[in-house]
PDB file of C-alpha atoms and ligand atoms in Angstrom:
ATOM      1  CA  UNK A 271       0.000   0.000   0.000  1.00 93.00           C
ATOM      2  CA  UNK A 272       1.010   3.482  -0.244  1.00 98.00           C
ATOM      3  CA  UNK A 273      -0.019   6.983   1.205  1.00 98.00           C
ATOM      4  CA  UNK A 274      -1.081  10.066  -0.609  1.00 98.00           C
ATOM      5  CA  UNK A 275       0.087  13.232   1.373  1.00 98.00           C
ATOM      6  CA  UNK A 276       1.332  16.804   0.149  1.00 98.00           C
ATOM      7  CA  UNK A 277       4.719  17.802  -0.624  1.00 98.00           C
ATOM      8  CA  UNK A 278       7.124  18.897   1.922  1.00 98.00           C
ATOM      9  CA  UNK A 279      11.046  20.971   1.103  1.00 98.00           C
ATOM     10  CA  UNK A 280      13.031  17.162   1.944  1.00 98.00           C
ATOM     11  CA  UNK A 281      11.304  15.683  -0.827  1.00 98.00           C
ATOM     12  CA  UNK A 282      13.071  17.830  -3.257  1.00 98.00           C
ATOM     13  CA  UNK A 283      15.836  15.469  -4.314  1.00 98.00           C
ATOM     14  CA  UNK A 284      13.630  12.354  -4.652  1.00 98.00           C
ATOM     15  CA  UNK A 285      11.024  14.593  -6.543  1.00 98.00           C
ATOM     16  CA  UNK A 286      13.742  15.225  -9.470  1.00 98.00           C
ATOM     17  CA  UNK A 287      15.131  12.314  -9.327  1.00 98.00           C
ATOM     18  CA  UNK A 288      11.845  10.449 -10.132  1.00 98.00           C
ATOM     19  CA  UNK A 289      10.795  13.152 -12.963  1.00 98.00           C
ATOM     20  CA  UNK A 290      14.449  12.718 -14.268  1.00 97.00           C
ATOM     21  CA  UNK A 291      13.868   8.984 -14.313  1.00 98.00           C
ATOM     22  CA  UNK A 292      10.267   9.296 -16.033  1.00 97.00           C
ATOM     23  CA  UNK A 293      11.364  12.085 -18.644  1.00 94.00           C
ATOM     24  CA  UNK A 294       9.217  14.955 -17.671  1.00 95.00           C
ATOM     25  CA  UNK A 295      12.630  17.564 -17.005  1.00 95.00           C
ATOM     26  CA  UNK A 296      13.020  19.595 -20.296  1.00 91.00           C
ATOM     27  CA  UNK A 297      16.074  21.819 -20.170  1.00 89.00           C
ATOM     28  CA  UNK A 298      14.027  24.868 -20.864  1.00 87.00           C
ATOM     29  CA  UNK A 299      12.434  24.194 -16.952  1.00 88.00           C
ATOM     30  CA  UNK A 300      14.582  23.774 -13.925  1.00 94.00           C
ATOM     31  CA  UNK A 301      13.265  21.516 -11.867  1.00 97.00           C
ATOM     32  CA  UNK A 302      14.104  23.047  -8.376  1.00 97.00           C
ATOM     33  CA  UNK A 303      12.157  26.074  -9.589  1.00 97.00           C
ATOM     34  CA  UNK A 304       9.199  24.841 -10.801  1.00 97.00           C
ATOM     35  CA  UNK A 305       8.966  23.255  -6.975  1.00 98.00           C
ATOM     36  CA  UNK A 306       9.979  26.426  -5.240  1.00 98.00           C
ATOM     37  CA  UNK A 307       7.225  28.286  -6.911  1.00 98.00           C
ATOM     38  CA  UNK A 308       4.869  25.790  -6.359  1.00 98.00           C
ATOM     39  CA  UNK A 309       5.936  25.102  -2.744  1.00 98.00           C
ATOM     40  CA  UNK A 310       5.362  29.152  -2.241  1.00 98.00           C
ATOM     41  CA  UNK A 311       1.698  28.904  -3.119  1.00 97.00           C
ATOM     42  CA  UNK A 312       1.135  26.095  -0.041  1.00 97.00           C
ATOM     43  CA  UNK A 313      -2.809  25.524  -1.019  1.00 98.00           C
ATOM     44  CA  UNK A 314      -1.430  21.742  -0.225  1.00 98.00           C
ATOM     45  CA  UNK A 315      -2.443  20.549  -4.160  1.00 98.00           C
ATOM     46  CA  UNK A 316       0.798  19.337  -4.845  1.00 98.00           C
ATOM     47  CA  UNK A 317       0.801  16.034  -4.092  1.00 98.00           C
ATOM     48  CA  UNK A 318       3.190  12.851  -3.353  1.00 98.00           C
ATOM     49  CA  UNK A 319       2.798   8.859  -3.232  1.00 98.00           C
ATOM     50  CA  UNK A 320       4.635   7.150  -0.586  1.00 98.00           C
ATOM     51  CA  UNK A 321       5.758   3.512  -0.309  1.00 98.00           C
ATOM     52  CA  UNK A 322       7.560   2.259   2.580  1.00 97.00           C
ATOM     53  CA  UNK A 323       9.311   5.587   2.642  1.00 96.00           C
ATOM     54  CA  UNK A 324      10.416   5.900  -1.258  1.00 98.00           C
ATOM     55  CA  UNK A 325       8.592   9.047  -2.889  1.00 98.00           C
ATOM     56  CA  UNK A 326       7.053   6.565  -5.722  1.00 98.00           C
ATOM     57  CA  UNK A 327       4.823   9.136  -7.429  1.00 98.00           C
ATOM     58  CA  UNK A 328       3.866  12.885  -7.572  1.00 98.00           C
ATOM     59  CA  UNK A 329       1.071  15.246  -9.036  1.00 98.00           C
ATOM     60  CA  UNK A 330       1.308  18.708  -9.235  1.00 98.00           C
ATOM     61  CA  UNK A 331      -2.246  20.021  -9.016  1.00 98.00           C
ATOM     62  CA  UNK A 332      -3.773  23.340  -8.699  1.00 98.00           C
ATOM     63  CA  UNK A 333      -5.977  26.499  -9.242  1.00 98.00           C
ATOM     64  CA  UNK A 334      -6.335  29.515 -10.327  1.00 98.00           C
ATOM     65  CA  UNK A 335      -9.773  30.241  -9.754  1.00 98.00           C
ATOM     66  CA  UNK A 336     -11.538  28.905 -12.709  1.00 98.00           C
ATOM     67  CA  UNK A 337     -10.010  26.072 -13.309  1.00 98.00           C
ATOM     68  CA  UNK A 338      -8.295  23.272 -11.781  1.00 98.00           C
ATOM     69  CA  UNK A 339      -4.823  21.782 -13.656  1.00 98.00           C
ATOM     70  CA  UNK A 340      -2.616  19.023 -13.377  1.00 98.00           C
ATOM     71  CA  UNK A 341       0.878  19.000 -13.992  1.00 98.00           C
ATOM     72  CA  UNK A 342       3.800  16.995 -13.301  1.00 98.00           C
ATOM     73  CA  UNK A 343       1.741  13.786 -12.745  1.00 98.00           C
ATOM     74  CA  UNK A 344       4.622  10.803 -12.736  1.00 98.00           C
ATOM     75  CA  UNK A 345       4.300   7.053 -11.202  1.00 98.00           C
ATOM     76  CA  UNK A 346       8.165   5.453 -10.726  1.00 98.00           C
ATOM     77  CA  UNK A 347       8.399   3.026 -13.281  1.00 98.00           C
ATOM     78  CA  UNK A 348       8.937   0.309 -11.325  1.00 98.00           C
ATOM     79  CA  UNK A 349       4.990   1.073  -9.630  1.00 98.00           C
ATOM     80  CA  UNK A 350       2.808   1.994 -12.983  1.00 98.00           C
ATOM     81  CA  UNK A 351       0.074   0.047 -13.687  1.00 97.00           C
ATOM     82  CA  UNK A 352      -0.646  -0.525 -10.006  1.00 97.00           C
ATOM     83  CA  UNK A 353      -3.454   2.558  -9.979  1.00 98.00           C
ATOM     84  CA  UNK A 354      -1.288   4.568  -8.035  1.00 98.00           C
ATOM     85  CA  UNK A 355      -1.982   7.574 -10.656  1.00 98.00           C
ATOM     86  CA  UNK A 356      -5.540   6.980 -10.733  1.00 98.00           C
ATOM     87  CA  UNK A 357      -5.499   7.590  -6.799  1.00 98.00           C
ATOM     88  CA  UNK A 358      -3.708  10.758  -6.838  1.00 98.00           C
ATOM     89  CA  UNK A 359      -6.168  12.135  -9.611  1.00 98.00           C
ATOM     90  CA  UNK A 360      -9.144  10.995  -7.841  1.00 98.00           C
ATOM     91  CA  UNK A 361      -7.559  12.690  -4.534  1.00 98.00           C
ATOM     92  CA  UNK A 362      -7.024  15.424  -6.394  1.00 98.00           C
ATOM     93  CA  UNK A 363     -10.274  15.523  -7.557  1.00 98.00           C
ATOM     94  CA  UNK A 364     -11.966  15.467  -4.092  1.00 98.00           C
ATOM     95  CA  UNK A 365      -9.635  18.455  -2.706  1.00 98.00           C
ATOM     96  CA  UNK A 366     -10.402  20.422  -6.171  1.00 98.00           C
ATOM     97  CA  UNK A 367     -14.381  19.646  -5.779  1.00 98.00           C
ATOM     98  CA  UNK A 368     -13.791  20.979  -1.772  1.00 98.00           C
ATOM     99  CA  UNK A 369     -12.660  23.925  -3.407  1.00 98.00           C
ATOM    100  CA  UNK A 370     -15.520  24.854  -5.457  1.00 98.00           C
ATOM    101  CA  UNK A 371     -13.647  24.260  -8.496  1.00 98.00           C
ATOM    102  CA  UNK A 372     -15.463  23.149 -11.902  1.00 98.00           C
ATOM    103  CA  UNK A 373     -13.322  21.486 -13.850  1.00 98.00           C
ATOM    104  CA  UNK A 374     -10.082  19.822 -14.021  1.00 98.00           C
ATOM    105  CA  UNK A 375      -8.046  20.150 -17.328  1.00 98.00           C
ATOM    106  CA  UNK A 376      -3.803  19.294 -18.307  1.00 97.00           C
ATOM    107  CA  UNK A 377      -1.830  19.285 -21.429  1.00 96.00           C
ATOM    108  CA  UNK A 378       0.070  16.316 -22.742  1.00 95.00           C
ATOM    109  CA  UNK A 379       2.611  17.024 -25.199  1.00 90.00           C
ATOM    110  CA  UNK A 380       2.257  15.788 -28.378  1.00 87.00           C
ATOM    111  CA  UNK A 381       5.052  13.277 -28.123  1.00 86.00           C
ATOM    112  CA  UNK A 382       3.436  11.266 -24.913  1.00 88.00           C
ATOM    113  CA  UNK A 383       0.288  10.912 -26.713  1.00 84.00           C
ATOM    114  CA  UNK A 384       0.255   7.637 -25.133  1.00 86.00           C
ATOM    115  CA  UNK A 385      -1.072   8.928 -21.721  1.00 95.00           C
ATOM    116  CA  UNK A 386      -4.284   9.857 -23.329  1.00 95.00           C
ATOM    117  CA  UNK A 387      -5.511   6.369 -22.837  1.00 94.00           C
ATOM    118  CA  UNK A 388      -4.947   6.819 -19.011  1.00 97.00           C
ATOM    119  CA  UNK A 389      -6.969  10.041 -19.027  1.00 97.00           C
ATOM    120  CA  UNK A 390      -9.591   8.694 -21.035  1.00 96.00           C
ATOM    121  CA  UNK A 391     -10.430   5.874 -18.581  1.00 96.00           C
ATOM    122  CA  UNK A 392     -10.897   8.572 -15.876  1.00 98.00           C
ATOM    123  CA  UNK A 393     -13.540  10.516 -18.272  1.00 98.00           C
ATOM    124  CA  UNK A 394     -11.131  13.364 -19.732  1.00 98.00           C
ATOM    125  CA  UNK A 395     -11.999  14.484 -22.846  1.00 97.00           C
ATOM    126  CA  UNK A 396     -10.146  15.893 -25.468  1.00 95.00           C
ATOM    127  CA  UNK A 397     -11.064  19.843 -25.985  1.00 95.00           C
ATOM    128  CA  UNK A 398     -10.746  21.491 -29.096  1.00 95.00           C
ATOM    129  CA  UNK A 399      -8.285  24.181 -28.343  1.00 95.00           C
ATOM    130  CA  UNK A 400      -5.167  25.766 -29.346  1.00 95.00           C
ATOM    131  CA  UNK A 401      -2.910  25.983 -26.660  1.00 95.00           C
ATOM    132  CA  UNK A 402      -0.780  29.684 -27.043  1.00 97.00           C
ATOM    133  CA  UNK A 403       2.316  30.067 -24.613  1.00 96.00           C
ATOM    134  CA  UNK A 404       4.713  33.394 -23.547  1.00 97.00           C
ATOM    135  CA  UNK A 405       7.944  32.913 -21.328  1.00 94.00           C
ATOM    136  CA  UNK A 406       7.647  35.595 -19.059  1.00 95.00           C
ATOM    137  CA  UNK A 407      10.767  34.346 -16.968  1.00 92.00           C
ATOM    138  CA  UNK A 408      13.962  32.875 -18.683  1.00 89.00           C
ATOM    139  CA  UNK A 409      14.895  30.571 -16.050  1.00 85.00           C
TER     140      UNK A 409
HETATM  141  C1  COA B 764       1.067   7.949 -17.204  1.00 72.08           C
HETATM  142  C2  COA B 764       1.389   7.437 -15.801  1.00 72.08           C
HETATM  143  C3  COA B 764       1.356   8.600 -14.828  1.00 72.08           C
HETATM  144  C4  COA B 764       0.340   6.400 -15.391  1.00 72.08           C
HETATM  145  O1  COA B 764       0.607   5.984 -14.054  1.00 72.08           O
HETATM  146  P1  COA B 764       0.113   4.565 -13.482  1.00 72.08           P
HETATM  147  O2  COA B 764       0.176   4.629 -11.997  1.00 72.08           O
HETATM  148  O3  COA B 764       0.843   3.478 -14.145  1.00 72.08           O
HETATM  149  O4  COA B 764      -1.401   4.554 -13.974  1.00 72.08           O
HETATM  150  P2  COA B 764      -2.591   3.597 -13.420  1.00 72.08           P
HETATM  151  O5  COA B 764      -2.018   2.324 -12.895  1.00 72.08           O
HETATM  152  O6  COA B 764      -3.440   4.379 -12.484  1.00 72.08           O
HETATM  153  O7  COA B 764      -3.361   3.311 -14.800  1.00 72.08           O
HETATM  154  C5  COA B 764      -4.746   3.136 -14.843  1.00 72.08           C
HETATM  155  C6  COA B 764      -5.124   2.762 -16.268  1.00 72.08           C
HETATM  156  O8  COA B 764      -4.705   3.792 -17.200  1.00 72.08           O
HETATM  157  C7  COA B 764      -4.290   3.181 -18.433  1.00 72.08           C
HETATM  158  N1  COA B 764      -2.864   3.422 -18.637  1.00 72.08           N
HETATM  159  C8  COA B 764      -1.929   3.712 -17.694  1.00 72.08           C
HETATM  160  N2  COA B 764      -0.719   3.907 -18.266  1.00 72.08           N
HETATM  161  C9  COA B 764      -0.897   3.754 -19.589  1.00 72.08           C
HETATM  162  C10 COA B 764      -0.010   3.831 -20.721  1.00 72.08           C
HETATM  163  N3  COA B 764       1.296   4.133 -20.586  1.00 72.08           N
HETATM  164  N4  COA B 764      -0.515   3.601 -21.960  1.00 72.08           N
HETATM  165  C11 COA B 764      -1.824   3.302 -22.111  1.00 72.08           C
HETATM  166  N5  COA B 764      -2.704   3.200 -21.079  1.00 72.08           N
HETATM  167  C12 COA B 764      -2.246   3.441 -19.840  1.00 72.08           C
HETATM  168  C13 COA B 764      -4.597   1.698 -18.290  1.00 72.08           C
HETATM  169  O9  COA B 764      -5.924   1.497 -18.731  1.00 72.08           O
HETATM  170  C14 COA B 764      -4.503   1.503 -16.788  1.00 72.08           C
HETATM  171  O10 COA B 764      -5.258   0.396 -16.324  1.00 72.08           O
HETATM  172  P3  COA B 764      -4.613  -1.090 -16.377  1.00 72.08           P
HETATM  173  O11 COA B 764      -3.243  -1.014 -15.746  1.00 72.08           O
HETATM  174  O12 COA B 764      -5.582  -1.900 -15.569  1.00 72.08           O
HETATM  175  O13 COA B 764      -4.532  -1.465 -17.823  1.00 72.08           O
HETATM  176  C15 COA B 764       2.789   6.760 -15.764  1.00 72.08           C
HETATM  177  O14 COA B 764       2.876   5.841 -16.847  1.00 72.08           O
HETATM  178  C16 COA B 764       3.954   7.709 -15.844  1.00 72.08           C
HETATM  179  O15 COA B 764       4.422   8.233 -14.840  1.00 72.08           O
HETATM  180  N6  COA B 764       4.487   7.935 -17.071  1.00 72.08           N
HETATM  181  C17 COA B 764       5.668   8.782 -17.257  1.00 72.08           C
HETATM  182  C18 COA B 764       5.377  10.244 -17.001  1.00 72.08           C
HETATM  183  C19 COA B 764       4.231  10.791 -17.834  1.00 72.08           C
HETATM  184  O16 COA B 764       4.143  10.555 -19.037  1.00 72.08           O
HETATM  185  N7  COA B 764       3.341  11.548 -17.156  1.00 72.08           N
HETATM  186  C20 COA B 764       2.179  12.167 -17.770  1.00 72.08           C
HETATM  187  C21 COA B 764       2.480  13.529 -18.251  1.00 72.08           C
HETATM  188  S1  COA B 764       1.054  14.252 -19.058  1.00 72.08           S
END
């Protein structure tokens, strides 16, 4: 079994370790920063899945007030296909709902179109949008 609780600062290390492992680091985004910003907004939606004390898993949820997002959702390899994913999107779900939120919504780059099959069992939809992006902050 494993526990789904939010993040805390000493799981830094294991936290880019695991998204280094599962190839969601992009060298456009440091990985420390993303956290630190995140960490600085403590509503508690950033999530981790622990197994006998190994960070196995983590989701980055939030929002911003009109909608709920996920980001940085990533299962160890050596746990997928165990449901551990599906549990922190359905926790996520319940905190979002708490919140008054309407609707839950990610992007999936084009190259890990794969992942679309494990949305798609939890009812996401695909939207027809364009998504438009602006760095604001050259990391
Ligand atoms: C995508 C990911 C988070 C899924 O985590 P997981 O814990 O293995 O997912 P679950 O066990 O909850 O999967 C539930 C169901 O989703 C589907 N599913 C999960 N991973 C899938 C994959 N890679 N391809 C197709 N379907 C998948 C299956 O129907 C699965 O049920 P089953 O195991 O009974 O067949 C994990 O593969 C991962 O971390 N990948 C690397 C990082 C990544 O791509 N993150 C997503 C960024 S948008």
């Amino acid at each position: 079994m494993f526990i789904i609780r939010p993040y805390v600062d000493s799981d830094l290390e294991e936290i880019i370790a695991l998204w280094e492992l599962c190839d969601l680091t992009r060298p456009w985004n440091s990985p420390e920063i993303d956290i630190f910003r995140k960490a600085a907004q403590k509503d508690g939606l950033f999530l981790v899945a622990v197994k006998d004390e190994q960070l196995i898993a983590t989701l980055m949820g939030g929002y911003d007030g009109h909608r709920g997002w996920v980001n940085y959702l990533a299962v160890h390899p050596h746990y997928q296909r165990n449901g551990v994913a599906t549990a922190l999107i359905q926790h996520l779900e319940k905190r979002l709902i708490a919140l008054g939120c309407p609707k839950l919504q990610l992007l999936i780059r084009k190259e890990n179109i794969d992942v679309q099959n494990f949305y798609e069992q939890l009812g996401y939809e695909e939207v027809d949008v364009i998504c438009l992006g602006k760095r604001l902050i050259r990391d």
